[in-house]
């Protein structure tokens, strides 16, 4: 608040606008802000970009971050997802929790007023948006949601400030119907997102079965038809809506959230999940490369869920990981032997942070904890360190001795080749 | 550039070896700090650099370069640095048909041809100035990274041919250097990548291999660096010199120490 009081005029004063937009929720904002996003937007836009709703600059490198919709995951990724990057979610076996993360991401976009682009080959994007979870509102904001926004008779205005009385004269920051000044919200999975919020949001849908055309009149390159169409659609939206700053008519100050579901599955026309030696093995990797090129030059962030457990060729998984920025793998216990294992009874699955990008920096924020598990309750998706319950029996009967460190893919980044050995350690 | 790495490699910006191919390799960790090192090293050594950056954007390298003491924008403006930004150019190539051949032309093509347009671009960028005056010391080609070319549809042989042509033009003809980064896929059984890595290992004069620790993740030691000096043309009877160090990456530098001698442990 002190920054808001002291900075007078100056539209280019980034600290002032950021502090004004922050209201009470943020605790990381200082009046010194480094330059905004890495996207190549004109400099005059830089100062105002920091005040886009739902974003905040990273403490480490000034990168503009958006929330993934899951505050626990934001923390593990170093504050949030950087604008211009790709978040790849490796799906769990039955695509239950990965579609949940997908929905959280989109719901966060609706709450913050970002533009959405939903692409799917399985479900109609309109149906996906209907199923978004409802946000958890604070009690104060719930009251404002029904009442008039500019209600001067809020209880706080009755408190007269005795010491900092000059601040009383400043205009009050009225929160919107939802507390959108917060970064990262919690969602209630038992309720649906209110219809008026969905209708108020701007979204573009790409449903692949609708876009199939019988004749292929594009230049042949090794991308499958679905990927080419999707890339053209995304590029069109970015250009038309002005997210890359190249359209002189449109000056966009918003974030485009792109969500692509089940990329790589046979429904997109790609056969890497079907056979080991496929014809178009470069289709997916080329798609990811060009997509990343589009994202780097625009104000957008993308989430992709990919059924990597179906991909037979491990080399492709390694290449896909190298071509994505942030990679998170989900492993749910449903249907596996771990579901009945008493060690894992408190959790629903494991979450592996496979890769975090080093953006504009030599180092990156990595948490020390490598074994993370997640638990889904109705209102909360928590991610916490995997705690082994104490073995209180007389004899040593822990069944974990039967579970060796089977795959080195369980390990995070920066772990050596030998760390994922077959022997289990006996201490 | 990292002064400690310069000491280990026994080079300084004043004394730059010529005609060398340096291979950077990373396994289970991120070896991009080596790319930043060589980029700032050669810019400080007053060499003309052609940087084929296929993985990250220009501003990423620029911001890290500023931490290491070089300004990429200034170098680009005065002609010392020729920067090919892969991500941005790929969008141009893919969505709009180009009139003249673009270095990344292979993105539009179905059949993995060859990397000739890219080679022509490199050759054009590093050719000496017309007036014969040597404004810069020696030309350097920096590629980050070659494994991406495999993901984009080129075969391992095509990439090896490209490096071979570049070596002939840059290392032999113009007495310059080449530095290239290749990822080691380890147990991911990427045959094409293994072919590329083995082929380049046999041609290189210097191999820097960054690996993750065998015992897993550690906060104070980020990995291990193996340095191997080779002489490709000499008979194999001569022993190659090899050194291993462990490193920790900090905000503006990387500190190297002997195995087990990390300051955090002592």
Short mmCIF file of N, CA and C in Angstrom, two decimals, chain A residues 38 219-223 231-232 235 282 285-286 289-290 292-294 296-297 314-315 318-319 322-323 358-363 366 368 370 408 414-419, chain B residues 28-30 36 54-57 59-60 63-64 67 86-87 90-91 94-95 106-110 148 150-153 187-188 190 192 212-214 217 219 249-251:
data_model
loop_
_atom_site.label_atom_id
_atom_site.label_comp_id
_atom_site.label_asym_id
_atom_site.label_seq_id
_atom_site.Cartn_x
_atom_site.Cartn_y
_atom_site.Cartn_z
N UNK A 38 8.97 -12.84 -21.46
CA UNK A 38 10.01 -12.98 -22.47
C UNK A 38 9.46 -12.80 -23.86
N UNK A 219 -0.09 -28.53 -48.21
CA UNK A 219 1.19 -29.05 -48.63
C UNK A 219 1.55 -30.27 -47.78
N UNK A 220 2.00 -31.32 -48.37
CA UNK A 220 2.30 -32.51 -47.58
C UNK A 220 3.57 -32.31 -46.77
N UNK A 221 3.43 -32.45 -45.47
CA UNK A 221 4.63 -32.54 -44.66
C UNK A 221 4.33 -33.63 -43.64
N UNK A 222 5.30 -33.99 -42.87
CA UNK A 222 5.12 -35.25 -42.15
C UNK A 222 4.22 -35.13 -40.93
N UNK A 223 3.51 -34.03 -40.78
CA UNK A 223 2.57 -33.95 -39.67
C UNK A 223 1.26 -34.61 -40.05
N UNK A 231 -2.63 -26.71 -35.42
CA UNK A 231 -1.64 -25.63 -35.43
C UNK A 231 -2.16 -24.41 -36.16
N UNK A 232 -2.84 -24.66 -37.27
CA UNK A 232 -3.36 -23.52 -38.02
C UNK A 232 -4.44 -22.79 -37.23
N UNK A 235 -2.71 -20.79 -34.48
CA UNK A 235 -2.01 -19.63 -35.03
C UNK A 235 -3.01 -18.56 -35.46
N UNK A 282 7.72 -38.68 -36.40
CA UNK A 282 8.15 -37.30 -36.13
C UNK A 282 6.99 -36.34 -36.06
N UNK A 285 6.52 -34.79 -32.48
CA UNK A 285 7.62 -33.95 -32.04
C UNK A 285 7.68 -32.67 -32.87
N UNK A 286 7.38 -32.77 -34.15
CA UNK A 286 7.35 -31.55 -34.97
C UNK A 286 6.24 -30.63 -34.50
N UNK A 289 7.28 -28.80 -31.47
CA UNK A 289 8.28 -27.77 -31.75
C UNK A 289 7.63 -26.50 -32.28
N UNK A 290 6.75 -26.68 -33.27
CA UNK A 290 6.11 -25.50 -33.85
C UNK A 290 5.17 -24.85 -32.84
N UNK A 292 5.60 -24.75 -29.64
CA UNK A 292 6.43 -23.98 -28.71
C UNK A 292 6.89 -22.68 -29.35
N UNK A 293 7.16 -22.77 -30.67
CA UNK A 293 7.52 -21.54 -31.36
C UNK A 293 6.39 -20.52 -31.31
N UNK A 294 5.16 -21.00 -31.47
CA UNK A 294 4.00 -20.10 -31.39
C UNK A 294 3.86 -19.52 -29.99
N UNK A 296 6.18 -19.10 -27.66
CA UNK A 296 7.25 -18.20 -27.25
C UNK A 296 7.04 -16.79 -27.78
N UNK A 297 6.34 -16.68 -28.89
CA UNK A 297 6.17 -15.36 -29.48
C UNK A 297 4.80 -14.78 -29.20
N UNK A 314 10.12 -45.81 -26.39
CA UNK A 314 10.57 -44.94 -25.29
C UNK A 314 11.36 -43.75 -25.79
N UNK A 315 11.94 -43.92 -26.98
CA UNK A 315 12.74 -42.80 -27.49
C UNK A 315 11.86 -41.59 -27.74
N UNK A 318 11.28 -39.67 -24.58
CA UNK A 318 12.43 -38.84 -24.22
C UNK A 318 12.46 -37.58 -25.08
N UNK A 319 12.16 -37.74 -26.37
CA UNK A 319 12.20 -36.57 -27.26
C UNK A 319 11.10 -35.59 -26.91
N UNK A 322 12.11 -33.62 -23.94
CA UNK A 322 13.08 -32.58 -24.25
C UNK A 322 12.46 -31.40 -24.95
N UNK A 323 11.36 -31.64 -25.67
CA UNK A 323 10.73 -30.56 -26.42
C UNK A 323 9.70 -29.80 -25.61
N UNK A 358 14.71 -24.14 -17.13
CA UNK A 358 15.57 -23.06 -16.64
C UNK A 358 15.38 -21.90 -17.60
N UNK A 359 14.55 -20.96 -17.23
CA UNK A 359 14.22 -19.88 -18.13
C UNK A 359 14.98 -18.65 -17.73
N UNK A 360 15.70 -18.07 -18.65
CA UNK A 360 16.45 -16.84 -18.40
C UNK A 360 17.42 -16.98 -17.24
N UNK A 361 17.87 -18.16 -16.99
CA UNK A 361 18.64 -18.37 -15.78
C UNK A 361 19.48 -19.61 -15.91
N UNK A 362 20.54 -19.68 -15.11
CA UNK A 362 21.32 -20.90 -15.10
C UNK A 362 20.72 -21.92 -14.14
N UNK A 363 20.02 -21.41 -13.12
CA UNK A 363 19.49 -22.30 -12.10
C UNK A 363 17.96 -22.25 -12.14
N UNK A 366 13.95 -25.90 -7.70
CA UNK A 366 13.59 -27.31 -7.65
C UNK A 366 13.40 -27.67 -6.19
N UNK A 368 13.34 -30.08 -2.93
CA UNK A 368 14.20 -31.19 -2.52
C UNK A 368 13.47 -32.50 -2.49
N UNK A 370 11.51 -35.46 -3.70
CA UNK A 370 11.30 -36.11 -4.99
C UNK A 370 10.15 -37.08 -4.98
N UNK A 408 13.87 -46.22 -13.53
CA UNK A 408 14.57 -44.98 -13.23
C UNK A 408 13.75 -43.77 -13.66
N UNK A 414 18.20 -34.48 -12.93
CA UNK A 414 19.50 -34.45 -12.28
C UNK A 414 19.82 -35.70 -11.50
N UNK A 415 19.19 -36.79 -11.80
CA UNK A 415 19.58 -38.03 -11.14
C UNK A 415 20.34 -38.88 -12.14
N UNK A 416 21.36 -39.52 -11.69
CA UNK A 416 22.24 -40.22 -12.62
C UNK A 416 21.65 -41.49 -13.16
N UNK A 417 22.41 -42.10 -14.02
CA UNK A 417 21.93 -43.30 -14.71
C UNK A 417 21.84 -44.47 -13.75
N UNK A 418 22.76 -44.51 -12.81
CA UNK A 418 22.79 -45.69 -11.95
C UNK A 418 21.83 -45.59 -10.78
N UNK A 419 21.27 -44.43 -10.57
CA UNK A 419 20.45 -44.26 -9.37
C UNK A 419 19.18 -45.09 -9.44
N UNK B 28 20.84 -37.22 -18.44
CA UNK B 28 20.02 -37.14 -17.24
C UNK B 28 20.14 -35.81 -16.52
N UNK B 29 20.65 -34.81 -17.17
CA UNK B 29 20.69 -33.51 -16.54
C UNK B 29 20.70 -32.47 -17.65
N UNK B 30 20.75 -31.22 -17.28
CA UNK B 30 20.69 -30.18 -18.28
C UNK B 30 22.08 -29.61 -18.51
N UNK B 36 26.04 -21.82 -22.60
CA UNK B 36 26.19 -20.41 -22.21
C UNK B 36 27.65 -20.06 -22.00
N UNK B 54 18.23 -23.68 -31.50
CA UNK B 54 16.98 -24.33 -31.88
C UNK B 54 16.05 -24.56 -30.72
N UNK B 55 16.54 -24.38 -29.51
CA UNK B 55 15.74 -24.80 -28.36
C UNK B 55 15.13 -23.65 -27.59
N UNK B 56 15.83 -22.55 -27.47
CA UNK B 56 15.30 -21.45 -26.67
C UNK B 56 15.31 -20.18 -27.49
N UNK B 57 14.67 -19.17 -26.93
CA UNK B 57 14.56 -17.91 -27.67
C UNK B 57 15.77 -17.03 -27.42
N UNK B 59 15.99 -14.03 -26.24
CA UNK B 59 16.06 -13.28 -24.98
C UNK B 59 16.55 -14.16 -23.84
N UNK B 60 16.30 -15.44 -23.92
CA UNK B 60 16.81 -16.34 -22.88
C UNK B 60 18.32 -16.30 -22.83
N UNK B 63 19.63 -12.81 -21.65
CA UNK B 63 19.58 -12.50 -20.23
C UNK B 63 20.66 -13.27 -19.48
N UNK B 64 20.85 -14.53 -19.85
CA UNK B 64 21.92 -15.27 -19.16
C UNK B 64 23.28 -14.71 -19.55
N UNK B 67 24.30 -11.91 -17.47
CA UNK B 67 24.84 -12.30 -16.17
C UNK B 67 26.29 -12.73 -16.28
N UNK B 86 15.62 -20.63 -33.81
CA UNK B 86 14.87 -21.74 -34.38
C UNK B 86 13.38 -21.65 -34.14
N UNK B 87 12.99 -21.32 -32.91
CA UNK B 87 11.58 -21.35 -32.57
C UNK B 87 10.80 -20.31 -33.35
N UNK B 90 10.74 -21.14 -37.10
CA UNK B 90 9.94 -22.31 -37.47
C UNK B 90 8.50 -21.91 -37.73
N UNK B 91 8.01 -20.94 -36.96
CA UNK B 91 6.65 -20.48 -37.17
C UNK B 91 6.52 -19.83 -38.54
N UNK B 94 6.77 -22.58 -41.27
CA UNK B 94 5.68 -23.56 -41.30
C UNK B 94 4.41 -22.97 -41.87
N UNK B 95 4.10 -21.72 -41.52
CA UNK B 95 2.80 -21.19 -41.89
C UNK B 95 2.82 -20.40 -43.18
N UNK B 106 13.41 -27.83 -43.91
CA UNK B 106 13.02 -29.23 -43.74
C UNK B 106 11.75 -29.38 -42.91
N UNK B 107 11.33 -28.31 -42.24
CA UNK B 107 10.10 -28.41 -41.46
C UNK B 107 8.87 -28.57 -42.35
N UNK B 108 8.97 -28.06 -43.56
CA UNK B 108 7.81 -28.14 -44.44
C UNK B 108 7.80 -29.43 -45.24
N UNK B 109 8.92 -30.10 -45.26
CA UNK B 109 9.02 -31.23 -46.17
C UNK B 109 8.65 -32.52 -45.48
N UNK B 110 8.04 -33.41 -46.23
CA UNK B 110 7.64 -34.69 -45.65
C UNK B 110 8.84 -35.61 -45.53
N UNK B 148 17.61 -32.04 -31.35
CA UNK B 148 16.31 -31.54 -31.79
C UNK B 148 16.12 -31.80 -33.28
N UNK B 150 16.95 -34.35 -34.86
CA UNK B 150 16.43 -35.71 -35.01
C UNK B 150 14.94 -35.74 -34.75
N UNK B 151 14.50 -34.97 -33.75
CA UNK B 151 13.07 -34.94 -33.45
C UNK B 151 12.27 -34.31 -34.57
N UNK B 152 12.93 -33.46 -35.37
CA UNK B 152 12.20 -32.75 -36.40
C UNK B 152 12.21 -33.50 -37.72
N UNK B 153 12.65 -34.72 -37.71
CA UNK B 153 12.50 -35.52 -38.91
C UNK B 153 13.78 -35.79 -39.67
N UNK B 187 19.05 -44.74 -21.26
CA UNK B 187 18.36 -46.02 -21.44
C UNK B 187 17.08 -45.87 -22.23
N UNK B 188 16.89 -44.73 -22.86
CA UNK B 188 15.66 -44.56 -23.62
C UNK B 188 15.74 -45.22 -24.99
N UNK B 190 17.24 -44.64 -27.83
CA UNK B 190 17.03 -43.83 -29.02
C UNK B 190 18.19 -44.13 -29.96
N UNK B 192 18.79 -43.53 -33.16
CA UNK B 192 19.31 -42.46 -34.00
C UNK B 192 20.22 -41.54 -33.18
N UNK B 212 24.16 -36.48 -14.43
CA UNK B 212 23.61 -36.40 -13.09
C UNK B 212 24.40 -37.33 -12.18
N UNK B 213 24.29 -37.11 -10.90
CA UNK B 213 25.04 -37.95 -9.96
C UNK B 213 24.46 -39.36 -9.96
N UNK B 214 25.34 -40.33 -9.79
CA UNK B 214 24.89 -41.72 -9.81
C UNK B 214 24.04 -42.03 -8.59
N UNK B 217 19.63 -37.20 -6.64
CA UNK B 217 19.58 -35.76 -6.59
C UNK B 217 20.28 -35.26 -5.33
N UNK B 219 21.36 -31.36 -3.43
CA UNK B 219 21.17 -29.93 -3.57
C UNK B 219 22.49 -29.19 -3.75
N UNK B 249 25.89 -25.34 -9.85
CA UNK B 249 25.54 -24.17 -10.64
C UNK B 249 24.96 -23.11 -9.73
N UNK B 250 25.52 -21.91 -9.82
CA UNK B 250 24.97 -20.81 -9.03
C UNK B 250 24.35 -19.80 -9.96
N UNK B 251 23.98 -18.67 -9.39
CA UNK B 251 23.22 -17.72 -10.18
C UNK B 251 24.02 -17.18 -11.36
#
